[in-house]
Amino acid sequence: MNQDSVFTKIIKGELPCHKVYEDERTIAFLDIHPVTAGHVLVVPKMQIDHPWDLPDDDYIALMLACKKVAQRMREVLGVRRVGVQVIGVDVPHAHVHLIPFNSVEQYRSRPDMAAEPDHEALSAMAARLAF
């Protein structure tokens, strides 16, 4: 990829995010249009379009980061489940959606993508989830 994705710009600090976790290979931050409160994106620092094309070490790091963040989400948010979605059509940079939920209806709901992000609520949620 010739151009930096929006996620690469976040990783480089060129764009802000509501970060909850970071290690040497991954970063996790809140989705600005969450399906449910606490919806997190886990992103490898290597910009590559498809997660299946990541080198094994980066893929394993991505999945381990997902596990850590999902466990933290269950602990802090008190939800029954954390759903996983690998969609791959909105940003050409591999990423995993972690969506906290208690009912199938919550998990399958769709966010209002036209709504202005509530950065105050996102900041408060990031502070709760950060570790």
Tab-separated table of C-alpha atoms in Angstrom, residues 19-122:
chain	number	residue	atom	x	y	z
A	19	LYS	CA	-6.561	4.116	23.109
A	20	VAL	CA	-7.142	1.258	25.538
A	21	TYR	CA	-4.100	-0.962	24.874
A	22	GLU	CA	-0.797	-0.956	23.016
A	23	ASP	CA	2.199	-3.227	22.699
A	24	GLU	CA	5.107	-3.435	20.250
A	25	ARG	CA	2.987	-5.041	17.474
A	26	THR	CA	-0.605	-3.921	18.111
A	27	ILE	CA	-2.804	-1.076	19.245
A	28	ALA	CA	-6.418	-1.159	20.461
A	29	PHE	CA	-8.744	1.832	20.530
A	30	LEU	CA	-12.441	2.593	20.672
A	31	ASP	CA	-14.495	2.645	17.493
A	32	ILE	CA	-15.867	6.179	17.073
A	33	HIS	CA	-19.162	4.720	15.795
A	34	PRO	CA	-19.651	1.867	18.270
A	35	VAL	CA	-22.158	-0.930	17.829
A	36	THR	CA	-22.356	-0.944	21.647
A	37	ALA	CA	-20.562	1.137	24.265
A	38	GLY	CA	-17.017	-0.145	24.584
A	39	HIS	CA	-16.660	-1.405	20.978
A	40	VAL	CA	-12.898	-1.711	20.388
A	41	LEU	CA	-10.776	-2.076	17.264
A	42	VAL	CA	-7.571	-4.102	17.594
A	43	VAL	CA	-5.089	-3.258	14.860
A	44	PRO	CA	-1.662	-4.628	13.940
A	45	LYS	CA	0.940	-1.897	13.614
A	46	MET	CA	1.979	-3.408	10.300
A	47	GLN	CA	-0.245	-1.986	7.581
A	48	ILE	CA	-1.554	-4.846	5.517
A	49	ASP	CA	-5.027	-5.173	4.002
A	50	HIS	CA	-5.951	-8.724	5.004
A	51	PRO	CA	-5.229	-10.215	8.432
A	52	TRP	CA	-4.546	-13.567	6.763
A	53	ASP	CA	-1.572	-11.991	4.973
A	54	LEU	CA	0.161	-10.945	8.188
A	55	PRO	CA	3.403	-12.720	9.043
A	56	ASP	CA	2.668	-15.423	11.643
A	57	ASP	CA	4.269	-13.487	14.523
A	58	ASP	CA	2.140	-10.417	13.809
A	59	TYR	CA	-1.022	-12.487	13.362
A	60	ILE	CA	-0.419	-14.257	16.681
A	61	ALA	CA	0.290	-10.908	18.362
A	62	LEU	CA	-2.994	-9.544	16.966
A	63	MET	CA	-5.002	-12.498	18.298
A	64	LEU	CA	-3.263	-12.384	21.699
A	65	ALA	CA	-4.015	-8.667	21.943
A	66	CYS	CA	-7.667	-9.410	21.102
A	67	LYS	CA	-7.764	-11.978	23.897
A	68	LYS	CA	-6.263	-9.554	26.454
A	69	VAL	CA	-8.565	-6.707	25.479
A	70	ALA	CA	-11.693	-8.912	25.377
A	71	GLN	CA	-10.933	-10.281	28.849
A	72	ARG	CA	-10.480	-6.720	30.105
A	73	MET	CA	-13.768	-5.669	28.476
A	74	ARG	CA	-15.684	-8.510	30.166
A	75	GLU	CA	-14.112	-7.686	33.521
A	76	VAL	CA	-14.690	-3.916	33.385
A	77	LEU	CA	-18.012	-3.793	31.544
A	78	GLY	CA	-19.605	-6.832	33.164
A	79	VAL	CA	-20.987	-8.113	29.861
A	80	ARG	CA	-21.799	-11.753	29.161
A	81	ARG	CA	-20.028	-11.833	25.802
A	82	VAL	CA	-17.496	-10.039	23.643
A	83	GLY	CA	-18.169	-10.711	19.982
A	84	VAL	CA	-15.503	-10.753	17.321
A	85	GLN	CA	-15.873	-9.455	13.769
A	86	VAL	CA	-13.249	-9.367	11.047
A	87	ILE	CA	-15.015	-7.415	8.342
A	88	GLY	CA	-12.235	-5.939	6.217
A	89	VAL	CA	-14.156	-3.586	3.951
A	90	ASP	CA	-14.150	-0.219	5.700
A	91	VAL	CA	-10.393	0.453	6.096
A	92	PRO	CA	-7.687	-1.283	4.019
A	93	HIS	CA	-5.699	-2.174	7.139
A	94	ALA	CA	-6.245	-5.487	8.948
A	95	HIS	CA	-8.263	-5.061	12.142
A	96	VAL	CA	-10.556	-6.923	14.494
A	97	HIS	CA	-13.753	-5.534	16.027
A	98	LEU	CA	-14.445	-6.536	19.654
A	99	ILE	CA	-18.063	-5.809	20.568
A	100	PRO	CA	-19.317	-6.197	24.134
A	101	PHE	CA	-22.898	-7.438	24.392
A	102	ASN	CA	-25.512	-9.200	26.489
A	103	SER	CA	-28.023	-10.034	23.760
A	104	VAL	CA	-27.896	-11.049	20.117
A	105	GLU	CA	-29.924	-7.936	19.273
A	106	GLN	CA	-27.184	-5.728	20.760
A	107	TYR	CA	-24.462	-7.561	18.852
A	108	ARG	CA	-26.312	-7.347	15.548
A	109	SER	CA	-27.362	-3.704	15.883
A	110	ARG	CA	-25.900	-1.163	13.497
A	111	PRO	CA	-24.307	2.110	14.564
A	112	ASP	CA	-25.381	5.440	13.112
A	113	MET	CA	-22.367	6.173	10.918
A	114	ALA	CA	-23.630	9.708	10.224
A	115	ALA	CA	-23.754	10.640	13.911
A	116	GLU	CA	-21.070	12.898	15.306
A	117	PRO	CA	-18.798	10.862	17.620
A	118	ASP	CA	-19.360	11.513	21.337
A	119	HIS	CA	-15.726	12.092	22.248
A	120	GLU	CA	-16.551	12.831	25.878
A	121	ALA	CA	-18.244	9.445	26.308
A	122	LEU	CA	-15.488	7.718	24.306
